CSV table of C-alpha atoms in Angstrom, one decimal:
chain,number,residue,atom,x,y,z
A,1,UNK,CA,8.6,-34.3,-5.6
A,2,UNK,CA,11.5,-35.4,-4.1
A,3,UNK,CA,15.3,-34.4,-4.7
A,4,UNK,CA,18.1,-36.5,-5.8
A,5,UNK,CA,19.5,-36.6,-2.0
A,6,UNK,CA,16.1,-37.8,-0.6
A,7,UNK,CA,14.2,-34.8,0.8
A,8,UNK,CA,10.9,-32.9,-0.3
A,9,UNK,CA,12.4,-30.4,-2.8
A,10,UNK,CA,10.4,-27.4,-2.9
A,11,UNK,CA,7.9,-26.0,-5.4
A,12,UNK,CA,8.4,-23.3,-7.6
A,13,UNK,CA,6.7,-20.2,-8.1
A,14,UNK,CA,7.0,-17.9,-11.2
A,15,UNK,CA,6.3,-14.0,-10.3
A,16,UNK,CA,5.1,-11.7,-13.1
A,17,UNK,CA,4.8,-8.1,-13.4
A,18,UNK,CA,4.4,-5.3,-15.8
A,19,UNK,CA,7.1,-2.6,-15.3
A,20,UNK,CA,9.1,-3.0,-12.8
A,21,UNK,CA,8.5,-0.3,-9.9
A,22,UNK,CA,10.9,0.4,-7.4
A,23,UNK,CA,10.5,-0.5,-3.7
A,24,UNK,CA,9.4,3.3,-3.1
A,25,UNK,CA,5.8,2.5,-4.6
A,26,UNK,CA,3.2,0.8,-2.5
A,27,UNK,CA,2.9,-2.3,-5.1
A,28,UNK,CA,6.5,-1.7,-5.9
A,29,UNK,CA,7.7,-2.7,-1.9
A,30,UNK,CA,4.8,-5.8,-1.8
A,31,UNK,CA,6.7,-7.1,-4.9
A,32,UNK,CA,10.2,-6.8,-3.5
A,33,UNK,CA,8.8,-8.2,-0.1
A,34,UNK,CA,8.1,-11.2,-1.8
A,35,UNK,CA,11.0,-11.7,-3.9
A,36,UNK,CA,13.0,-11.1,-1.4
A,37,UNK,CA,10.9,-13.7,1.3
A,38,UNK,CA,11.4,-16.3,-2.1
A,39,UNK,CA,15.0,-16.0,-2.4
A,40,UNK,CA,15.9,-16.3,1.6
A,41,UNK,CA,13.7,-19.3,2.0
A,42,UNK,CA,11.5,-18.0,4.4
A,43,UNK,CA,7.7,-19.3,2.2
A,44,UNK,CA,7.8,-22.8,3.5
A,45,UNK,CA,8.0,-25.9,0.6
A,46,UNK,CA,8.3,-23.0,-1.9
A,47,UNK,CA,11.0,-21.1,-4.0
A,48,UNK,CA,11.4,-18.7,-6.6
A,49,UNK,CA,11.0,-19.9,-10.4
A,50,UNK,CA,11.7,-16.8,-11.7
A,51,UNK,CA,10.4,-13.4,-12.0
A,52,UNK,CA,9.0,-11.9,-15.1
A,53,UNK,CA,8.8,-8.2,-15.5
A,54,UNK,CA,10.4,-5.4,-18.3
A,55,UNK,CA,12.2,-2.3,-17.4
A,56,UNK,CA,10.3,0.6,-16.9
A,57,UNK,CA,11.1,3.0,-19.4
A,58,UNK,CA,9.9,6.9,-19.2
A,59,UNK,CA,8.7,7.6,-23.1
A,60,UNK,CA,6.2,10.0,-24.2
A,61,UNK,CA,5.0,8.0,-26.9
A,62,UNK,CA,1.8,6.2,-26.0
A,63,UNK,CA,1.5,3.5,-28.8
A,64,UNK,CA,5.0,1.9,-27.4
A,65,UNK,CA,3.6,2.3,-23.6
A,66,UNK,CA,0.2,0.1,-25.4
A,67,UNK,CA,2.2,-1.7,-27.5
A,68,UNK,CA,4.3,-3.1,-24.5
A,69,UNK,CA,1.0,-3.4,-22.0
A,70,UNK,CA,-1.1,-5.3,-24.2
A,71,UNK,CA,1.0,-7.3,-26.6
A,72,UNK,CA,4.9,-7.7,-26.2
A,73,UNK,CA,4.7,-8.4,-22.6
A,74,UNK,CA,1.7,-10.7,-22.4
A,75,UNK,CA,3.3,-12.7,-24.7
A,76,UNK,CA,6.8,-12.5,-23.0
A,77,UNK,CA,5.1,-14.1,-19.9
A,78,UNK,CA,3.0,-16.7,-21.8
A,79,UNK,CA,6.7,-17.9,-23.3
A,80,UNK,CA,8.4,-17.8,-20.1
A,81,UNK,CA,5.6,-19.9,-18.6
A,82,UNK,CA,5.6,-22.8,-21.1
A,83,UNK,CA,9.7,-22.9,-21.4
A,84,UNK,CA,9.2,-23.1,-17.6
A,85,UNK,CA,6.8,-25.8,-17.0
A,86,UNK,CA,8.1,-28.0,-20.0
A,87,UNK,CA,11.3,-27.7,-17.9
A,88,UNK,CA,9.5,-29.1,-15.1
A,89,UNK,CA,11.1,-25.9,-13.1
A,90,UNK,CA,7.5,-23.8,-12.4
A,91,UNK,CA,4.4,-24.9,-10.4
A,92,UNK,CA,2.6,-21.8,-10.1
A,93,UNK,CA,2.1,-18.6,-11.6
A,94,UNK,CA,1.3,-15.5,-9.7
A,95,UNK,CA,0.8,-12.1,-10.6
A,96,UNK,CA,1.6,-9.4,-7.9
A,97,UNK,CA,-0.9,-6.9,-8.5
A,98,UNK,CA,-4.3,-6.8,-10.2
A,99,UNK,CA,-3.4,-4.0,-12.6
A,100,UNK,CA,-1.0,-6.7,-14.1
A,101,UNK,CA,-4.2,-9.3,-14.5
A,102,UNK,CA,-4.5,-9.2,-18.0
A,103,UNK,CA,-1.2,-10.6,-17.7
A,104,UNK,CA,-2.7,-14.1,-16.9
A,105,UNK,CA,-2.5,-16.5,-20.2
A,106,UNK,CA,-5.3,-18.2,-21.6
A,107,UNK,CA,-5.3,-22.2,-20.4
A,108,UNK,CA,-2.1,-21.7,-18.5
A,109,UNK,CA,-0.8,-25.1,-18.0
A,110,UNK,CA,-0.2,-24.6,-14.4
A,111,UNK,CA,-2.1,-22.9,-11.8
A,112,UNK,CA,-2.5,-18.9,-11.3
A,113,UNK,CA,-3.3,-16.8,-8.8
A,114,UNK,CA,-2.9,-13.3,-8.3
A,115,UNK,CA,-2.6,-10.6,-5.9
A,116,UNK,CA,-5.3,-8.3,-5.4
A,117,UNK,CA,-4.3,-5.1,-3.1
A,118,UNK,CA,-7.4,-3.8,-4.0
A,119,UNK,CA,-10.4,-3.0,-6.8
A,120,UNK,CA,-11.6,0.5,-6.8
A,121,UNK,CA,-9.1,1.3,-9.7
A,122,UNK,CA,-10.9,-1.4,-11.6
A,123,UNK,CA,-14.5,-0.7,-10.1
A,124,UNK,CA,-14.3,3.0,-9.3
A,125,UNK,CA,-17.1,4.7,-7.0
A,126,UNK,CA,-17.7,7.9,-5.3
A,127,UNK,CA,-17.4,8.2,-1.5
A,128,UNK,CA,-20.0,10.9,-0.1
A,129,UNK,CA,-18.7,12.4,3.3
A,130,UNK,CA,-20.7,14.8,5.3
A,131,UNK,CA,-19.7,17.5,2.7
A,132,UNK,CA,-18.3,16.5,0.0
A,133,UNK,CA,-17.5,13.9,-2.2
A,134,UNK,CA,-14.7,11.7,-3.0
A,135,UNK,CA,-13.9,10.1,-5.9
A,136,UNK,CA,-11.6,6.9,-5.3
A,137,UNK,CA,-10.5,5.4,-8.4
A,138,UNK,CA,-11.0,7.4,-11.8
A,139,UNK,CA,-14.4,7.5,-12.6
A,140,UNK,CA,-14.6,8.1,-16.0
A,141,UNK,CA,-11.9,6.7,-17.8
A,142,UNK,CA,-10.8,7.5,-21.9
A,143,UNK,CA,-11.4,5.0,-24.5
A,144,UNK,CA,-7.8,3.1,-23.9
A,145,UNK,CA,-8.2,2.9,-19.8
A,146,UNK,CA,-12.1,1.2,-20.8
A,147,UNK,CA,-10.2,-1.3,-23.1
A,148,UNK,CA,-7.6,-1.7,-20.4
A,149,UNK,CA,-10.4,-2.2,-18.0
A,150,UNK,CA,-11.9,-4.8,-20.5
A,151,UNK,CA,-8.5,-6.9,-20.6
A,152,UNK,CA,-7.8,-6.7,-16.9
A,153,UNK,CA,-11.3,-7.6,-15.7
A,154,UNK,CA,-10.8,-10.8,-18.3
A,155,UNK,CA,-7.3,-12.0,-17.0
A,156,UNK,CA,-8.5,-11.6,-13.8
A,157,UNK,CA,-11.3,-14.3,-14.7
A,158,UNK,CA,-9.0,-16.3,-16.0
A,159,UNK,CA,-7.2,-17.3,-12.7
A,160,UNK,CA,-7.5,-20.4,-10.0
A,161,UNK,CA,-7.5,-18.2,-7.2
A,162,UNK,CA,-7.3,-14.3,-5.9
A,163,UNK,CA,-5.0,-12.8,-3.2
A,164,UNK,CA,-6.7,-10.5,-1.2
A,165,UNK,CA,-5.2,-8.5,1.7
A,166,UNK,CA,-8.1,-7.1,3.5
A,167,UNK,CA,-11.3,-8.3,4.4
A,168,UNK,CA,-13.0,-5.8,2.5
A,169,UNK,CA,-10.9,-6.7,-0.7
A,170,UNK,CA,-11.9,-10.3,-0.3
A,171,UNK,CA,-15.4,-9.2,-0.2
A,172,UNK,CA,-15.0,-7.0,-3.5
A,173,UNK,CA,-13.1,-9.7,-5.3
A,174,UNK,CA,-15.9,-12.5,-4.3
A,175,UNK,CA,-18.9,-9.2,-5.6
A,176,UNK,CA,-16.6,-9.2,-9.0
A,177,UNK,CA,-15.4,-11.9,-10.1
A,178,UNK,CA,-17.5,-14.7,-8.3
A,179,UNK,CA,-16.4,-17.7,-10.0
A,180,UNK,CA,-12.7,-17.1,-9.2
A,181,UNK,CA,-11.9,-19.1,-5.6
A,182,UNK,CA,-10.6,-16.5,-3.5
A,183,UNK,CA,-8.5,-15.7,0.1
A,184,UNK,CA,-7.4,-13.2,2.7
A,185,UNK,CA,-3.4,-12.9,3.2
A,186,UNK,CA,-2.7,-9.5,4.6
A,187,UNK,CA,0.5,-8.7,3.2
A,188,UNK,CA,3.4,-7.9,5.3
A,189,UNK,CA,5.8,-6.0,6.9
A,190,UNK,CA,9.7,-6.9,8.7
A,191,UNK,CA,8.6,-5.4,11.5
A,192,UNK,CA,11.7,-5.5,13.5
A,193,UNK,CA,13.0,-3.3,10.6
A,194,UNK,CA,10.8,-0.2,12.4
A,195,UNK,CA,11.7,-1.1,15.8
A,196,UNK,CA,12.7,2.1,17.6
A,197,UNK,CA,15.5,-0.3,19.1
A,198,UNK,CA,16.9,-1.1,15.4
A,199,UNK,CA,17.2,2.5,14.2
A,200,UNK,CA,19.7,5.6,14.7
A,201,UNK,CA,17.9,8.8,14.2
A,202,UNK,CA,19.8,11.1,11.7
A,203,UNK,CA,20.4,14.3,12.1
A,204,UNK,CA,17.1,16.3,11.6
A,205,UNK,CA,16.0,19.6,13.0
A,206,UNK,CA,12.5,19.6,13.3
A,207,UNK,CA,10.8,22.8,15.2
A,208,UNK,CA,9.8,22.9,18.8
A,209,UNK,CA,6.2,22.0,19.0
A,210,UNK,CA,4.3,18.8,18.3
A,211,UNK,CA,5.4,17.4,15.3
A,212,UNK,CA,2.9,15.6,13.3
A,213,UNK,CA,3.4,13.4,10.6
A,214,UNK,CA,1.1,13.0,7.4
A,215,UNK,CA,2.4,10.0,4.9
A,216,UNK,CA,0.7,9.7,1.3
A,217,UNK,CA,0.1,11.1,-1.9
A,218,UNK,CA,-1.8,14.4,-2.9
A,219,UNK,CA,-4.7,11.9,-4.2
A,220,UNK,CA,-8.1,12.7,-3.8
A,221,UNK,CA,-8.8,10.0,-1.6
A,222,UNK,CA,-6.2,11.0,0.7
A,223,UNK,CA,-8.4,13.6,1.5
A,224,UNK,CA,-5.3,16.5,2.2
A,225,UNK,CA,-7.8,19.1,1.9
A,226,UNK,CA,-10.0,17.8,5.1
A,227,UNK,CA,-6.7,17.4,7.0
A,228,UNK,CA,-5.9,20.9,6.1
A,229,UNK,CA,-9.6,22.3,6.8
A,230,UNK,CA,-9.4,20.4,10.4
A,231,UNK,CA,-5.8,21.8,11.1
A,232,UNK,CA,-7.2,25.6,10.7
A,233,UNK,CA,-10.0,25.2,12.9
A,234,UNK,CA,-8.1,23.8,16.1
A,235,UNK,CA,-8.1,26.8,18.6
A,236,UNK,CA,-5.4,29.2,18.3
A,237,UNK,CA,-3.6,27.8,21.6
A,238,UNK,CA,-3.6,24.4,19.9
A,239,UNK,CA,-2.8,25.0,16.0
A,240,UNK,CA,0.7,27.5,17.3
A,241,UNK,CA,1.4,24.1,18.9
A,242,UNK,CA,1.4,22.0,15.9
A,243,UNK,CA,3.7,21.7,12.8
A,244,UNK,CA,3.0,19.2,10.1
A,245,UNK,CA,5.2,17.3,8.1
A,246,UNK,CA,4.0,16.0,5.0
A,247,UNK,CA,6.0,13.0,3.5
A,248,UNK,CA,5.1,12.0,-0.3
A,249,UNK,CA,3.9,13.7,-3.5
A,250,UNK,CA,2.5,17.0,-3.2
A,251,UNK,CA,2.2,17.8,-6.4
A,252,UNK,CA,-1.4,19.1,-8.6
A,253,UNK,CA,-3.3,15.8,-9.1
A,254,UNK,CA,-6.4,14.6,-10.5
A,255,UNK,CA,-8.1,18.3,-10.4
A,256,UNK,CA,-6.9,18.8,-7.2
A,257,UNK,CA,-4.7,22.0,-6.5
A,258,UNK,CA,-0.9,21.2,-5.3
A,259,UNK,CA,-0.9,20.5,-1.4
A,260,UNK,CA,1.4,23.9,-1.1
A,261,UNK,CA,-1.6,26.1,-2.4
A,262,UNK,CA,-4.2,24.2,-0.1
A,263,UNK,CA,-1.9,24.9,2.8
A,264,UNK,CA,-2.1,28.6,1.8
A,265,UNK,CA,-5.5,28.6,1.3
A,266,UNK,CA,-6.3,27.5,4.2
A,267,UNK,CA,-4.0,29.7,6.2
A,268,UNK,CA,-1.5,27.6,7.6
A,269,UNK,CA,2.0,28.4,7.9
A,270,UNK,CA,2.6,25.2,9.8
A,271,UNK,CA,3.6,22.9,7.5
A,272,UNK,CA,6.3,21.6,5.9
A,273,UNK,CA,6.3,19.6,2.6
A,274,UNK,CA,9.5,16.9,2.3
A,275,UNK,CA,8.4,15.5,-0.8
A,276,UNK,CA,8.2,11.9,-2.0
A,277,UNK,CA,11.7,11.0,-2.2
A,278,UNK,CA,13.1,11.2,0.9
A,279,UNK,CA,15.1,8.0,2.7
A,280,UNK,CA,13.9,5.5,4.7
A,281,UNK,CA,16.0,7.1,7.5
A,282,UNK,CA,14.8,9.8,6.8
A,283,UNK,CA,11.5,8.5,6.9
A,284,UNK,CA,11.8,6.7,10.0
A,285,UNK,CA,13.9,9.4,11.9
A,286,UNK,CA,10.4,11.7,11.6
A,287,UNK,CA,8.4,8.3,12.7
A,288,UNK,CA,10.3,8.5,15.6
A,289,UNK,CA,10.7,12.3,16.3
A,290,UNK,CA,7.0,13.3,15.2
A,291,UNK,CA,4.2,12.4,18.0
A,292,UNK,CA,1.9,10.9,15.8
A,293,UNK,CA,0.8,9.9,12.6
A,294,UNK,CA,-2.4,11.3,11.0
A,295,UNK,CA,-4.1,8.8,8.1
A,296,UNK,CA,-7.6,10.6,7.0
A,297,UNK,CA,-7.5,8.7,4.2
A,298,UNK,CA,-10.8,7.0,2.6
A,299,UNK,CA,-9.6,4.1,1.0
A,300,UNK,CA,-6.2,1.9,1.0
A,301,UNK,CA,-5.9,-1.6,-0.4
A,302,UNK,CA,-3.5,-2.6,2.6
A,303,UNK,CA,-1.9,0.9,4.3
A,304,UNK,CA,1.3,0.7,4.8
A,305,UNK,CA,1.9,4.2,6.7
A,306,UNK,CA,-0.1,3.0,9.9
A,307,UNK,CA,1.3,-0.5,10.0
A,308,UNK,CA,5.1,0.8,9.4
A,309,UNK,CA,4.2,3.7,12.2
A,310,UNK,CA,2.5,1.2,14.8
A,311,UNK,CA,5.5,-1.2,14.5
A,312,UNK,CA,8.2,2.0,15.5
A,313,UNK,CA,5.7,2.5,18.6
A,314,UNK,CA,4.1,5.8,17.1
A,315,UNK,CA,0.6,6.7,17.8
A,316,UNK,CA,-1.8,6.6,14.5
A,317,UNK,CA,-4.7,8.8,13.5
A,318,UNK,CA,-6.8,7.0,11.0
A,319,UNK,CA,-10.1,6.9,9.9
A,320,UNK,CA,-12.1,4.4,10.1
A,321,UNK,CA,-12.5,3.2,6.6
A,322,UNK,CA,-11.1,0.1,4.6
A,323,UNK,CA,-8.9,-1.2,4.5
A,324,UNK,CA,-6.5,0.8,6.2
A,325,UNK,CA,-8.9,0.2,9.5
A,326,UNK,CA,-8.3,-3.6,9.6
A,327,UNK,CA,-5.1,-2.9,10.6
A,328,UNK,CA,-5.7,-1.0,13.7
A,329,UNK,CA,-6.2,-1.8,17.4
A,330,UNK,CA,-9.9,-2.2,18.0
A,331,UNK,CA,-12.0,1.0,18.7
A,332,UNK,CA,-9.2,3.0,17.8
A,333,UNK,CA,-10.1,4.4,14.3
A,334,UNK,CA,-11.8,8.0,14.1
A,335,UNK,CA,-14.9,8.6,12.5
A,336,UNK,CA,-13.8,9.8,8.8
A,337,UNK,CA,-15.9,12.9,7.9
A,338,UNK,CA,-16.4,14.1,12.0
A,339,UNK,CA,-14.2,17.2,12.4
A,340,UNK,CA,-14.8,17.6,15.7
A,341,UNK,CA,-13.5,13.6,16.5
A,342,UNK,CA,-10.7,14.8,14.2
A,343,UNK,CA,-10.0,18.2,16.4
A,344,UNK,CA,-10.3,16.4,19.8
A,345,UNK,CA,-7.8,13.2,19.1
A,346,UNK,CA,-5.4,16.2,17.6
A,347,UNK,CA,-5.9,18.3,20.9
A,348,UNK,CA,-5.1,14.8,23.4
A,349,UNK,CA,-1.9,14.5,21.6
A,350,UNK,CA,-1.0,18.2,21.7
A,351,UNK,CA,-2.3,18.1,25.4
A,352,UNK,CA,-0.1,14.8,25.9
A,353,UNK,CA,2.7,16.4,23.9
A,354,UNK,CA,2.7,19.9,26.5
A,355,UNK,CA,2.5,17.8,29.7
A,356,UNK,CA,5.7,15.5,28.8
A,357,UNK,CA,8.5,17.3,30.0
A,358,UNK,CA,10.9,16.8,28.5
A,359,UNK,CA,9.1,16.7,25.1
A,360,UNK,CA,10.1,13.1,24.5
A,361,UNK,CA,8.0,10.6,23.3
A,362,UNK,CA,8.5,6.6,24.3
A,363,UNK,CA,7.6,4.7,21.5
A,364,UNK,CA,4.5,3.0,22.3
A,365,UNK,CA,5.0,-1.0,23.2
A,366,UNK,CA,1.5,-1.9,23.1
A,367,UNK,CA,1.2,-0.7,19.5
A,368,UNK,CA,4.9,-2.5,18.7
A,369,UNK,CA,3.5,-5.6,19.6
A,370,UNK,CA,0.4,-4.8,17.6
A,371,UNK,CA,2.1,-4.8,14.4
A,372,UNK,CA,3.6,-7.8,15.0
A,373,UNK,CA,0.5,-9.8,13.6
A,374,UNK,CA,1.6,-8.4,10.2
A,375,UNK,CA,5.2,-9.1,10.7
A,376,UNK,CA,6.3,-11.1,7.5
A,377,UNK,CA,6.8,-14.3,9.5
A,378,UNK,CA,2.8,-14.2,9.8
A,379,UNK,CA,2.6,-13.5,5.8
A,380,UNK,CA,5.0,-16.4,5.3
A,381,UNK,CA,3.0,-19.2,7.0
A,382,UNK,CA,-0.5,-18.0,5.5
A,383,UNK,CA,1.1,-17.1,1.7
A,384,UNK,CA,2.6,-21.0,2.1
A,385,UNK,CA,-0.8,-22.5,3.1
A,386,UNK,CA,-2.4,-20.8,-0.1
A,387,UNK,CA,0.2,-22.0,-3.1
A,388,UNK,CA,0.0,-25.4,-1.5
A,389,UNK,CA,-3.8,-25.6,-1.8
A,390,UNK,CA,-3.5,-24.5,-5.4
A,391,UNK,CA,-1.2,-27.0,-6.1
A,392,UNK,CA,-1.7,-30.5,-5.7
């Protein structure tokens, strides 16, 4: 296609969405990423067509919430699509997360792809650890989630080509849904945004010991409670040396007592619970002030914490399970359900921590430059090679 001055005009690509979550969400900042990497021109040959979403609205009555899911948006985007493409103004369609696949129209007149993060919310499965098991995703769903299953497995079908942002998402989505072409595009991050260089602390007392920082929900794959049972066993001479700071939703979840009560069960007056909606200075003044990050978690679909924490040069914790582990330095990852591996990488960075006088940490430059290979310049050049393959 070429424009009326002479040059390759670039193709157009239509985002769609359910609800529109904010950037404080995990699928909420990869769909802002995007946009925003679409309107600055930085997805070679490509630029935004539009985006299709609907505000999301807090109501307590679950027919509208249906209603809206299965009917008045899917046909919203179908419309949009055709008034699009008879305007010769889309090229592709693509769907930003797979909880939105039923989203994807029957015999779309263009091409459609869609973003998978990852598939355990639509394939759940229990995770057994040494002792005890987790479940990751819900594993027994009511009648509507089953019929919602039903309609997102089938859009999902229905598209030219899948996403994926880990290996081991890749590998799901080509298990699932084998006749649906499919990649790997790890999703991105402005990594210069983290740098410790780039960023003022605010003003935030935090108490004198070795701060440690714990990002992510009170979900049962998050796996608070090991985190917690770990943290009481450390030797007395350690745990006094320790305070944790937990950023994100601590609330009761999915049978699972609020994170509050698990630290008092446990015993532990260390800890300190910021909540889930705390600013990104905020954020990233305790990335910088806290020695490390710990990430027990048993799955992600990308993992942002550990990516976001490597690229401000602070150490990472993590277990090593998908897909959160892709992301790490090789060798690096702990063993998920060893307590003792989990006590003794606590201890070296207590025992790092007490020998650093004074108690200041220098961001880590071998980790900075680690998170540069998912910098969005990185996402950028592979997301461009994938719409132009699906495009011809």
């Amino acid at each position: 296609m070429v424009s009326p001055s002479g040059g390759i005009m670039a193709k157009r690509v239509l985002l769609v969405r359910g609800g529109s979550l904010g950037r404080n969400t995990g699928l909420g900042a990869a769909h802002h990423n995007l946009v925003d990497l679409l309107e600055s021109g930085k997805v070679d040959g490509w630029q935004l067509a539009g985006i299709c979403e609907y505000p999301l609205e807090k109501t307590g009555n679950p027919i509208s919430r249906i209603w809206q899911r299965w009917f008045a948006h899917p046909k919203r985007v179908a419309k949009e699509i055709n008034r699009l493409v008879s305007n010769n103004q889309c090229d592709l369609v693509h769907i930003t997360d797979q909880e939105q696949g039923h989203l994807m129209p029957k015999n779309c007149p263009v091409p459609g792809t869609i973003t998978v993060h990852d598939l355990f919310h639509i394939f759940p499965e229990h995770l057994r650890f040494s002792d005890e098991i987790i479940a990751v995703g819900n594993t027994n769903p009511g009648i509507v989630r089953r019929r919602d299953l039903q309609k997102l497995k089938a859009g999902i079908n229905r598209a030219n080509h899948l996403l994926c942002n880990s290996k081991h998402t890749l590998e799901a989505a080509e298990q699932h849904f084998p006749t649906v072409a499919a990649s790997r595009v790890p999703l991105g991050i402005e990594s210069a945004k983290y740098h410790p260089e780039n960023n003022q602390p605010i003003k935030l007392d935090l108490p004198d010991k070795c701060n440690l920082l714990v990002v992510g929900s009170n979900d049962p794959r998050k796996r608070m409670n090991f985190l917690c049972k770990v943290i009481a066993g450390l030797p007395d001479n350690i745990c006094s040396q320790i305070h944790i700071h937990h950023v994100g939703n601590s609330s009761a979840n999915s049978g699972l007592p609020a994170i509050s009560e698990m630290v008092k069960l446990h015993g532990l007056n260390n800890w300190t619970i910021h909540g889930s909606s705390v600013s990104d200075e905020y954020l990233m003044t305790l990335r910088l002030k806290c020695e490390a990050l710990l990430f027990p978690s048993a799955s992600e679909g990308f993992g942002y914490p550990p990516i976001e924490s490597m690229a401000a040069g602070m150490p990472v914790v993590c277990a090593n399970l998908p897909s959160h582990n892709e992301l790490m330095p090789n060798g690096v990852c702990t063993p998920p359900d060893d307590e003792v591996a989990w006590s003794e990488a606590i201890i070296s960075i207590v025992e790092l921590y007490q020998a650093n006088k004074p108690h200041t940490r220098k961001p880590d430059s071998v980790l900075i430059e680690h998170a540069q290979n998912y910098d969005n310049a990185v996402f950028c050049r592979k997301l461009a090679e994938s719409y132009s393959s699906m495009v011809t």
